[in-house]
Coordinates of C-alpha atoms in Angstrom, one line a residue:
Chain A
X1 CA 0.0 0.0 0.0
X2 CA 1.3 3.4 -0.9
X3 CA 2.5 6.3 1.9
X4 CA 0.0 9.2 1.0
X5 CA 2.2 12.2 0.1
X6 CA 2.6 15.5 -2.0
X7 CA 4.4 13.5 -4.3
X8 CA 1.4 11.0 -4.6
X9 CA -0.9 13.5 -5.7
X10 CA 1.9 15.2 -8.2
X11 CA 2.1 11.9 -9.6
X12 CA -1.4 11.8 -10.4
X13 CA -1.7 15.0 -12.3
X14 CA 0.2 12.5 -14.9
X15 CA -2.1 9.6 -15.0
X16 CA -5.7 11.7 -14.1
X17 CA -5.0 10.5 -10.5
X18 CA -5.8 6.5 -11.3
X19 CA -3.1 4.8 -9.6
X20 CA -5.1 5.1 -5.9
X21 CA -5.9 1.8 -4.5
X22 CA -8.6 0.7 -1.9
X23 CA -7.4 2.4 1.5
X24 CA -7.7 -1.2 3.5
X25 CA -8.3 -5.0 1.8
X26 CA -11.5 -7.1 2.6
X27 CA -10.5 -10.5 3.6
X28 CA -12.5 -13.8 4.4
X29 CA -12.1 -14.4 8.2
X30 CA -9.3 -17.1 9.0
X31 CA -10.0 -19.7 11.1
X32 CA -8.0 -18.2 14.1
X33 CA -6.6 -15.1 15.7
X34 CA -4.3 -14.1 18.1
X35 CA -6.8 -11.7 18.7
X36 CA -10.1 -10.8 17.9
X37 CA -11.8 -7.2 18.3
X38 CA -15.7 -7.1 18.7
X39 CA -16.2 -3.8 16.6
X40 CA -14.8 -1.6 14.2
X41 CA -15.4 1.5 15.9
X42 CA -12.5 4.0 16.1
X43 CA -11.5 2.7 19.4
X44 CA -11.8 -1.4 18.1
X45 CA -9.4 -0.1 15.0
X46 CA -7.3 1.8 17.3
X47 CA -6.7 -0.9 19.5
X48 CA -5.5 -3.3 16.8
X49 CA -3.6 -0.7 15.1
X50 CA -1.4 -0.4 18.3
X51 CA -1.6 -4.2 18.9
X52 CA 0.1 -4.3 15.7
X53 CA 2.6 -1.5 15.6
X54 CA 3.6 -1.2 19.5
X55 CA 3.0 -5.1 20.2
X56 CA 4.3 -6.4 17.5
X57 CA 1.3 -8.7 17.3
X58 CA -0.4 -8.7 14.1
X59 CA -2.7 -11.9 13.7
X60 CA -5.7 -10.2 14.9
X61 CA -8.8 -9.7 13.5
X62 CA -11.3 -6.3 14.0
X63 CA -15.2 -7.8 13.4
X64 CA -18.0 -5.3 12.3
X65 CA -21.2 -6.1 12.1
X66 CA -22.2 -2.9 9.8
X67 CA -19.0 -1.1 8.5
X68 CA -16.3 0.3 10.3
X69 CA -16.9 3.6 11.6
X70 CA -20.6 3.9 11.1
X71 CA -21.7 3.9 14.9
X72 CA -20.9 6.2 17.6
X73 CA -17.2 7.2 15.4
X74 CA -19.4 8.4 13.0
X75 CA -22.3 10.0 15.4
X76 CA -20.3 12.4 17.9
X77 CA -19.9 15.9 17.7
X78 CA -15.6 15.5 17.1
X79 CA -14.9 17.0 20.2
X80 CA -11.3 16.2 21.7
X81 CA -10.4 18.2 25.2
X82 CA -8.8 17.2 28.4
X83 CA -10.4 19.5 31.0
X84 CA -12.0 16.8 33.4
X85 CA -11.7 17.5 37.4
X86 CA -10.2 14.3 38.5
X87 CA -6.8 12.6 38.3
X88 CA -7.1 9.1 36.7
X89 CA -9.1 11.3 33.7
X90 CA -6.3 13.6 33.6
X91 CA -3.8 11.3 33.2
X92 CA -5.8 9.4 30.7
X93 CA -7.3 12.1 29.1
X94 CA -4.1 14.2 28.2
X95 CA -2.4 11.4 27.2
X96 CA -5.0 11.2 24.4
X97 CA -5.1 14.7 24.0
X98 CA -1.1 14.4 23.2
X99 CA -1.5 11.8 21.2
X100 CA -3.9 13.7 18.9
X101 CA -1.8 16.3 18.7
X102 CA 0.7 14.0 16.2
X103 CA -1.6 11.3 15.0
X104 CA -2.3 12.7 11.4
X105 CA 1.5 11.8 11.3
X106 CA 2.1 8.6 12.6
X107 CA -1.2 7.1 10.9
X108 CA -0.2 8.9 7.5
X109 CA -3.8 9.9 7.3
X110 CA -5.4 13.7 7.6
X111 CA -7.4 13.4 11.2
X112 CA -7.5 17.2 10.7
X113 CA -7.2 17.6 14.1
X114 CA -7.9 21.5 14.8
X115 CA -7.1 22.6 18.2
X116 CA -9.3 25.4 18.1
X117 CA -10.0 26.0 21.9
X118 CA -12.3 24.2 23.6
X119 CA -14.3 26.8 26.0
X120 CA -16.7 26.2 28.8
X121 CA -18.9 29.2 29.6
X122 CA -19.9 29.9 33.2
X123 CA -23.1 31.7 33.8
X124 CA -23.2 32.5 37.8
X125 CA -20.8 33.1 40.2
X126 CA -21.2 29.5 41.5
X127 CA -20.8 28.4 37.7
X128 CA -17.2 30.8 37.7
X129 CA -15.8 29.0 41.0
X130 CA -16.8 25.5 39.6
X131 CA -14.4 26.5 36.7
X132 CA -11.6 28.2 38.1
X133 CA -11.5 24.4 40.6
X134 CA -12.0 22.6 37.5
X135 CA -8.4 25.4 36.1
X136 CA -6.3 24.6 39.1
X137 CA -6.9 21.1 39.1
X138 CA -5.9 20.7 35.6
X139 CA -2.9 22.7 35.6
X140 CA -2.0 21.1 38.8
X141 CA -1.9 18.4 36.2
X142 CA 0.3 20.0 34.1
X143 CA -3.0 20.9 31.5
X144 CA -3.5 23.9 30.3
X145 CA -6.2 25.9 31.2
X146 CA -7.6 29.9 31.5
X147 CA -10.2 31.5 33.4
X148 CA -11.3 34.1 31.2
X149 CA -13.3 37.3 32.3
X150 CA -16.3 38.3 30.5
X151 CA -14.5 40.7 28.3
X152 CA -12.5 37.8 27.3
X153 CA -14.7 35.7 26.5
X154 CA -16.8 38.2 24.1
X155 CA -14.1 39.1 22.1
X156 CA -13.1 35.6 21.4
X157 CA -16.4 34.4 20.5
X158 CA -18.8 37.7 19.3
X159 CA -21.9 35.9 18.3
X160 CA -22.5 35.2 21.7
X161 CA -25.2 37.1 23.5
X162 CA -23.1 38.6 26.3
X163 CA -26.2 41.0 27.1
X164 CA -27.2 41.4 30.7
X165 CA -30.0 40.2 30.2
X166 CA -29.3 37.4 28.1
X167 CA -31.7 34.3 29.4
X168 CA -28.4 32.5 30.3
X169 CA -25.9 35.3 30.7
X170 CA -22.5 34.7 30.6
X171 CA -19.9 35.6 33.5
X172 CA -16.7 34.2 31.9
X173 CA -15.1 31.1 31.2
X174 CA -12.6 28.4 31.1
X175 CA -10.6 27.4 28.2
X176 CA -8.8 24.8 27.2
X177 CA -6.7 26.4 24.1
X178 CA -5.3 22.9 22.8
X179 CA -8.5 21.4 22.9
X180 CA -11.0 21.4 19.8
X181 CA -12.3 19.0 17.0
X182 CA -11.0 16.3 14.4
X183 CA -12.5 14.7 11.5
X184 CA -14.5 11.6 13.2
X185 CA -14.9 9.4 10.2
X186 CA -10.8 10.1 8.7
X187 CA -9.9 8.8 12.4
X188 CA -11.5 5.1 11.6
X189 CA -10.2 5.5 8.1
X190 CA -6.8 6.4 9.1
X191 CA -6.8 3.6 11.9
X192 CA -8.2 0.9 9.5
X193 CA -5.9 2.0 6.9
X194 CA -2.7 1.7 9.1
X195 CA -3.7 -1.5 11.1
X196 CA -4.5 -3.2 7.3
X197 CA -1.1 -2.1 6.3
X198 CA 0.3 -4.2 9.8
X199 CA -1.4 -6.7 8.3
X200 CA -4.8 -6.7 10.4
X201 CA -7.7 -8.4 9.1
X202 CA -10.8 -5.9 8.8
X203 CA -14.2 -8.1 8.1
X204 CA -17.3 -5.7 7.7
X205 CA -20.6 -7.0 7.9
X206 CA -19.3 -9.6 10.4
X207 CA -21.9 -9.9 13.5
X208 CA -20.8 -12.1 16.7
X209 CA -23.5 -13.8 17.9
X210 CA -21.6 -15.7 20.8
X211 CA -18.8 -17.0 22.6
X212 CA -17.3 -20.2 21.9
X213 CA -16.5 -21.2 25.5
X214 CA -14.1 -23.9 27.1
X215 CA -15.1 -24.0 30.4
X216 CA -15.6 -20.3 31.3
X217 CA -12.5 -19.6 29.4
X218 CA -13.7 -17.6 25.8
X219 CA -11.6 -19.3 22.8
X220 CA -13.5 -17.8 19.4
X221 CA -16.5 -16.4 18.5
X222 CA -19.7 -17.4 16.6
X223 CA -20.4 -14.9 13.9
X224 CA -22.8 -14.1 10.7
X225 CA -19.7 -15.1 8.2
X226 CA -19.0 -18.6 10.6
X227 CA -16.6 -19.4 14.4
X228 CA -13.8 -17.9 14.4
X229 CA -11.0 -19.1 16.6
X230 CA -9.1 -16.3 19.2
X231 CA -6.7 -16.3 21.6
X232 CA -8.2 -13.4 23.3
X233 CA -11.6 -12.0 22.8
X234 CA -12.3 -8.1 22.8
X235 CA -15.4 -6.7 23.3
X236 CA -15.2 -2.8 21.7
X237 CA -18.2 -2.2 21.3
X238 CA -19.7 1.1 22.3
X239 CA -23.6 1.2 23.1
X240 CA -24.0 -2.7 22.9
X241 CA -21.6 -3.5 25.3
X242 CA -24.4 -5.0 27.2
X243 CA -25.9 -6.8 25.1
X244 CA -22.3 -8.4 23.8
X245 CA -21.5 -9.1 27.2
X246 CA -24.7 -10.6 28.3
X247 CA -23.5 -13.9 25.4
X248 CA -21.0 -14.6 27.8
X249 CA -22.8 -14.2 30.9
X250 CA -21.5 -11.2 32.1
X251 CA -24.5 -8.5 33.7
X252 CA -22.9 -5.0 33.4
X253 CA -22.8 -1.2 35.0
X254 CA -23.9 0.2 31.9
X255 CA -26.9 1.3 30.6
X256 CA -27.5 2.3 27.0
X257 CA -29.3 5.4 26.1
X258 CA -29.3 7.4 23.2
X259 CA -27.0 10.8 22.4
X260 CA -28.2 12.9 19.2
X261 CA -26.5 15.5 17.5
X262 CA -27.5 17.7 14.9
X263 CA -25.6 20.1 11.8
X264 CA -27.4 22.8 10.2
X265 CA -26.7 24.5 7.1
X266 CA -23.0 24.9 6.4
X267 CA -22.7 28.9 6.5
X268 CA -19.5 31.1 6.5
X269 CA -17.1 30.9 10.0
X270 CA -19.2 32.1 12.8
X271 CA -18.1 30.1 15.3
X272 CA -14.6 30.7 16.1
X273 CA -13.8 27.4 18.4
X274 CA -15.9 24.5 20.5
X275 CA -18.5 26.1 22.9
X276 CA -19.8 24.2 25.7
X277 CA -21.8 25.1 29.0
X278 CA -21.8 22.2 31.0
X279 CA -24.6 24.2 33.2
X280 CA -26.8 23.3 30.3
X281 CA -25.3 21.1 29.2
X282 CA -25.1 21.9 25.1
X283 CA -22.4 21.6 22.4
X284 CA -21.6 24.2 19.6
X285 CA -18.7 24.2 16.7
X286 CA -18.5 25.0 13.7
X287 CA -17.4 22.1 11.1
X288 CA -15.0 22.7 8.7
X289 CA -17.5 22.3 6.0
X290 CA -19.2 25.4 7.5
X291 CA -22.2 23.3 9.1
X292 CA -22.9 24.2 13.0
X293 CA -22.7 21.3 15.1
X294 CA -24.9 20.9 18.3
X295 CA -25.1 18.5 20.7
X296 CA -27.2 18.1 23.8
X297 CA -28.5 15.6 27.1
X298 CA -28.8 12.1 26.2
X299 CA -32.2 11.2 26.0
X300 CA -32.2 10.1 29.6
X301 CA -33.7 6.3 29.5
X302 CA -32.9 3.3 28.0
X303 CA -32.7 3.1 23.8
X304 CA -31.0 1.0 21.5
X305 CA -33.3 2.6 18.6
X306 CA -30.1 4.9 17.3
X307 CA -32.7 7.4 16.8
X308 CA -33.6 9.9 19.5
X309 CA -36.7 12.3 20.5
X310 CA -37.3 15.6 19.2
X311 CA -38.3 17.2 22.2
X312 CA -34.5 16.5 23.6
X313 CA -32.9 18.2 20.1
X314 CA -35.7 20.7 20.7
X315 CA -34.2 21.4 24.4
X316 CA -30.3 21.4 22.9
X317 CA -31.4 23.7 20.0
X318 CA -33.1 26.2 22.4
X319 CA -30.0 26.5 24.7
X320 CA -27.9 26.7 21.7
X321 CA -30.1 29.9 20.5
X322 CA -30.6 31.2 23.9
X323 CA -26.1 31.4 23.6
X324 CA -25.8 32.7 20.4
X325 CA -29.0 33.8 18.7
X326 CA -28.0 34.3 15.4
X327 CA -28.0 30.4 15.3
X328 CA -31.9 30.7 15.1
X329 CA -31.8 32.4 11.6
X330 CA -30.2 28.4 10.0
X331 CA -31.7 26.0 9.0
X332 CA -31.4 22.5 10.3
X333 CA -30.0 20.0 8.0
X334 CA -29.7 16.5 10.0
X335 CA -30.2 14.4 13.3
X336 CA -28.7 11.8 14.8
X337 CA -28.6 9.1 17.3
X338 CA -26.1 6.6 18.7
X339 CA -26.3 4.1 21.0
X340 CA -23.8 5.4 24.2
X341 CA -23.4 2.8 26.8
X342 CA -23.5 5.4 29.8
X343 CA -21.7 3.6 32.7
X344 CA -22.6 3.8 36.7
X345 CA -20.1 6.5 37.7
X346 CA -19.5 8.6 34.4
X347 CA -16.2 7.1 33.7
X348 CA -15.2 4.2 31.2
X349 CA -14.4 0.6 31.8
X350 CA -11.7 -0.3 29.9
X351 CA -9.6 -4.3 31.5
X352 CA -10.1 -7.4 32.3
X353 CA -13.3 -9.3 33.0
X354 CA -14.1 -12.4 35.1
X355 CA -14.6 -14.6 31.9
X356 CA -10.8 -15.8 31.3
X357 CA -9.7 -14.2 27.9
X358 CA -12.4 -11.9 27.4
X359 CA -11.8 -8.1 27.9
X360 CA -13.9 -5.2 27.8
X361 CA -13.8 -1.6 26.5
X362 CA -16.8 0.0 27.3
X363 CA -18.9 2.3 29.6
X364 CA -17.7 5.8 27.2
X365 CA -20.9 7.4 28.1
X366 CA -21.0 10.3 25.8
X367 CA -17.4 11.1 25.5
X368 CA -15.7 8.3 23.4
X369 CA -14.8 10.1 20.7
X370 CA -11.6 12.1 22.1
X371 CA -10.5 8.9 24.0
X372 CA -10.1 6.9 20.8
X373 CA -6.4 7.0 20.4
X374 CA -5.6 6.3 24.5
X375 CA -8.1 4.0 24.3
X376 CA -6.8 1.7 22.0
X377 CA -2.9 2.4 22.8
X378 CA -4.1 1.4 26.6
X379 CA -6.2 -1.9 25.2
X380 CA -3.6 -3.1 23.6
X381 CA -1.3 -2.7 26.2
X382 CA -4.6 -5.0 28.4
X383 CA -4.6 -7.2 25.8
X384 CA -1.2 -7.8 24.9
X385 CA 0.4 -7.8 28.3
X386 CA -2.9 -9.4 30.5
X387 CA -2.4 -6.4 32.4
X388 CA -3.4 -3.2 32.3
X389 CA -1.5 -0.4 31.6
X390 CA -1.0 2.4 34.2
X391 CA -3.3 4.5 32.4
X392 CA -6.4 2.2 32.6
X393 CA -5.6 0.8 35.9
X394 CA -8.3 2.9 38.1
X395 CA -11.0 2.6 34.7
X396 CA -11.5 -1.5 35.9
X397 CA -14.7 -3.5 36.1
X398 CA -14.0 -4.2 39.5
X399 CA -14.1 -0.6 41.0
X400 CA -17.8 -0.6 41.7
X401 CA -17.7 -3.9 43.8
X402 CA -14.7 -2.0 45.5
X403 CA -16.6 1.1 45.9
X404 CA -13.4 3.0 44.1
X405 CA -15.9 4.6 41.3
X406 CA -14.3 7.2 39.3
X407 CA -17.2 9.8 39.6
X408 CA -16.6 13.6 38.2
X409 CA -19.8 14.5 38.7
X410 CA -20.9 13.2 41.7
X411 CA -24.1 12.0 41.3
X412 CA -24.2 8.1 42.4
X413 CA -24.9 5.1 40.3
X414 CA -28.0 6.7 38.2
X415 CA -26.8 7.0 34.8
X416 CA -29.5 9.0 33.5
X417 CA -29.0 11.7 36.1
X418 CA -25.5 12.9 34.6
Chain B
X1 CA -42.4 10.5 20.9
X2 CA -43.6 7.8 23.0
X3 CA -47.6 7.9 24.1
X4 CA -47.5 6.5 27.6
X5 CA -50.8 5.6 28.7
X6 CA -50.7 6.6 32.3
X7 CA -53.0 4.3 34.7
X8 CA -54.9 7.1 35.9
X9 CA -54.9 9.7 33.6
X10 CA -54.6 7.9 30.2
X11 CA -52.6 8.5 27.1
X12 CA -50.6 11.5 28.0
X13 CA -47.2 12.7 25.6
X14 CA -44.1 11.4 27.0
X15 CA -42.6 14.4 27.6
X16 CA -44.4 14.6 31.1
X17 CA -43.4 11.7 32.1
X18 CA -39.3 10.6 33.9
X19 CA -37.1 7.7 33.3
X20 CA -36.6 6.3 37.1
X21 CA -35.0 3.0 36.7
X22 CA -35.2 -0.6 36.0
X23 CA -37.8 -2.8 38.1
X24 CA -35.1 -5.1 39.0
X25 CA -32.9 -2.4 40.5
X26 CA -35.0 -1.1 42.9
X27 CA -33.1 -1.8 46.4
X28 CA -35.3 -3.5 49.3
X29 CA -34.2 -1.9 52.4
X30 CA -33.5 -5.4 54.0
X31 CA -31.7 -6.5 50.9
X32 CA -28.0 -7.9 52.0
X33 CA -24.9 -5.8 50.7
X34 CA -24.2 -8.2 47.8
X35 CA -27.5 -8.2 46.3
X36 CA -28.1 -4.4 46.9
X37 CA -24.9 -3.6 45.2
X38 CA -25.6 -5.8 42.7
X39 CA -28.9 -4.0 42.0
X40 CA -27.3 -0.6 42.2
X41 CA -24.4 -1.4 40.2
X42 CA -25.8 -3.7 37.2
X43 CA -28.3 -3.9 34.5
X44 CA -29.4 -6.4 32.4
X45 CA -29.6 -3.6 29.4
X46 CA -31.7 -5.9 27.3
X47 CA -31.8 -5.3 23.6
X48 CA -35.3 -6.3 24.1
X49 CA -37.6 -5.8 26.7
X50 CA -37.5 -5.0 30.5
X51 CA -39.5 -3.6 32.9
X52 CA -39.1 -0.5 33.7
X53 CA -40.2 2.3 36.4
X54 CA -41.1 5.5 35.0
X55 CA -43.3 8.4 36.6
X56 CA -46.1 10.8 35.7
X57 CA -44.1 13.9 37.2
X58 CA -45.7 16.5 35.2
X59 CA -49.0 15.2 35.7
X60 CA -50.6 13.0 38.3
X61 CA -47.0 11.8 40.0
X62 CA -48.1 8.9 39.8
X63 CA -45.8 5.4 40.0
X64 CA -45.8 3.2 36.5
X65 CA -43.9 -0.3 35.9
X66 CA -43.7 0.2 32.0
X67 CA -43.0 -3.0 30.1
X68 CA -41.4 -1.7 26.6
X69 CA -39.1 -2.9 24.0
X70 CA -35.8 -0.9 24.0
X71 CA -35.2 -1.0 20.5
X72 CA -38.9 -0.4 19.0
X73 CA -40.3 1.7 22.0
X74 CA -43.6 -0.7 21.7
X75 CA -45.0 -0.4 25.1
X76 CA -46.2 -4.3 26.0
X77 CA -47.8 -3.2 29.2
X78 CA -48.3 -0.5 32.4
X79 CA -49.3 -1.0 35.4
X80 CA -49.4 1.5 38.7
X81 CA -47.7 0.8 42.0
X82 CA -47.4 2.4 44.8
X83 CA -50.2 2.9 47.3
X84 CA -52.8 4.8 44.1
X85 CA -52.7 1.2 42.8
X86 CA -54.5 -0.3 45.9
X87 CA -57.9 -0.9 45.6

């Protein structure tokens, strides 16, 4: 497979650009793997990409039972940021965040990663101390992070309705400058393409239906295309981590609700980097095609429709124009809804699980997307070594029997109260 | 939008109705640490169906044990609980 470069496309302006080749091959599954990946999400791709490169082991198989990247990678609102409260997201968080910050290299492949700023407004005075803890514990960190006054935050985002009046007036900020967006669907193309290139076997349209068991230990899967034998079995699987879990008898803390997003009309730059208020809980960016991108609450009970409920867009839209009220004059353009698997304390589950040979990846609530490289450098790392790596340690299944929960924002085991 | 036919005051829009939690996750106050953690902790998740308790807060309050299919929304059954269910 050719390295995409300048050069590349110089040589096509000889030969009307014909010489490309399909970015990743589509092989029959073999009989066995090393490994096999449940789910060719960015994180599933990710973690065999790094299997592969870092691990040096490359019989491993990703299964997808639609096509790779078309459920939650391709559902999110491209977010990537760092700015969480407590240390073990730090840690893993900023990790990612670095790794982000180089991965359109070292996959060869545009992420178009644009650290644009990622700010979070605060609307009270309670709202402003919230932030400035939320500053000092991420610089404490090393992360970077910037109360901003008002003034500040007008002049870096003008559409804003900064009025005194405004229904949700706005007292400053917090920003995270090397925060911002990337391209969701280039980061499962870019993964996929790299891992195939290792020599990774990609099979789309590949649905496991259940564990081939010896004992309790896990040694293939039953799928749509046949078993497949695997050394080790990874679930990676987003939303229907459940449900994938439940074939080997495992019950979960995870529930899965549905997240929607919306895009309107693609208009000229208006929206200078990622807004978020986490008092209201909404989203805003601009895409680089020009569309604004909103996101809101999860519809707060159980789904696995992938379609949502108008009245919660309805609820995200009307915070969105209540912020910045020249939003009302677009038109909307599209919906969405994936399947989040929204885990008991807020945080991921990412190890080992009581089933010998079968790990998980799972519990990524709403924010998956920004994990996807540290999640699947810290998988592999699980699944190659048996261990986990430093950086997944505290984000184990076991941490809710041990009452160690990872929870930044408080609120106990109801996931449809975050 | 589901329409949620509440025991008492009949098919009402979902949006006045909450999402509690699952049936089998409500915690008996004499349940023993293992099982109450269990409860708190897990879920079935079912790509299926599952009971569930929801309640009329924007309209009577009232208690409901929905049965409905997570991935259709079909509603299989309601029933009230609590002490407006007694005769």
């Amino acid at each position: 497979m050719t390295k995409y470069s300048a050069l590349g496309l110089l040589r096509g302006v000889f030969n009307g650009q014909s010489h490309w080749q399909p970015a990743w091959r589509d092989p029959e599954p073999k009989a066995n793997y090393d490994v096999v990946i449940i789910g060719g999400g960015g994180h599933g791709l990710a973690t065999a990409y790094y299997l592969a490169s870092v691990h040096g082991i490359r019989n491993v198989a990703v299964l997808e039972k639609g096509w790779i990247g078309g459920g939650n990678t391709g559902r999110n609102t491209t977010l990537v940021r760092s700015n969480y409260r407590q240390k073990p997201l730090h840690d893993f968080f900023e990790f990612g965040l670095k790794m982000w910050e180089h991965l359109s290299d070292e996959l060869n492949y545009n992420v178009m990663f644009s650290p644009r700023g990622a700010l979070m407004l605060g609307h009270s005075d309670a709202d402003m101390t919230m932030l400035a803890q939320r500053g000092d514990a991420m610089r404490v960190d090393s992360i970077d992070a910037e109360l901003l006054s008002r003034d500040q935050v007008a002049k870096l985002e003008p559409q804003l309705d900064m009025s005194r009046d405004a229904r949700f007036p706005i007292e400053g900020g917090l920003i995270q400058r090397r925060g911002g967006t990337a391209r969701h669907d280039a980061v499962a193309w870019g993964y996929a393409r790299a891992a195939d290139r290792l020599g990774v076997d990609i099979i789309q349209k590949c649905e496991v239906t259940g564990f081939v068991q010896q004992g309790d230990t896990v040694v293939g899967v039953e799928t749509t295309r046949g078993r497949i034998g695997a050394g080790r079995t990874a679930i990676c699987v987003a939303g229907h981590s459940g449900h994938v879990a439940a074939m080997a008898g495992l019950t979960l803390p995870v529930e899965s609700q549905t997240l929607q997003a919306l895009v309107t009309e693609g208009v000229k730059p208006m929206i200078n980097g990622v807004i978020m208020s986490q008092s209201l809980h909404c989203y805003i960016s601009q895409s680089d095609k020009g569309g604004i991108v909103m996101g809101g609450d999860p519809d707060n009970w159980p789904s696995y429709a992938q379609r949502g409920q108008p009245m919660v867009t309805e609820g995200a839209i009307a915070q969105a124009i209540a912020l910045v009220p020249a939003l009302s004059r677009l038109r909307m353009l599209r919906t969405w809804g994936g399947v989040t698997d929204m885990s008991f304390d807020g945080s991921p589950i990412i190890g080992t699980t009581p089933v010998p040979n079968l790990y998980l990846n799972g519990g990524w609530c709403y924010g998956g997307f920004k994990a996807t490289p540290a999640s699947g450098w810290t998988y592999a790392h699980t699944l190659a070594t048996s261990t986990p790596h430093p950086l997944n340690a505290p984000f184990d299944l076991d941490r809710f029997r041990r009452g160690d929960t990872i929870d930044e924002n408080g609120v106990g085991p109801m996931p449809n109260h975050r | 939008m589901m329409l949620i036919t509440c025991s008492h005051c009949g098919p009402r829009a979902q949006t006045e109705f909450t999402y509690e939690r699952t049936v089998d996750s409500v915690v008996q106050p004499d349940a023993d640490p293992a099982q109450a953690m269990e409860q708190l902790f897990t879920r079935a998740n079912p790509r299926g169906l599952d009971d569930e308790l929801w309640r009329h807060t924007f309209g009577c309050r009232a208690w409901l044990v929905m049965t409905r299919h997570r991935v259709t929304h079909q509603i299989e059954a309601i029933r009230a609980v609590g002490p407006e269910a007694l005769p």
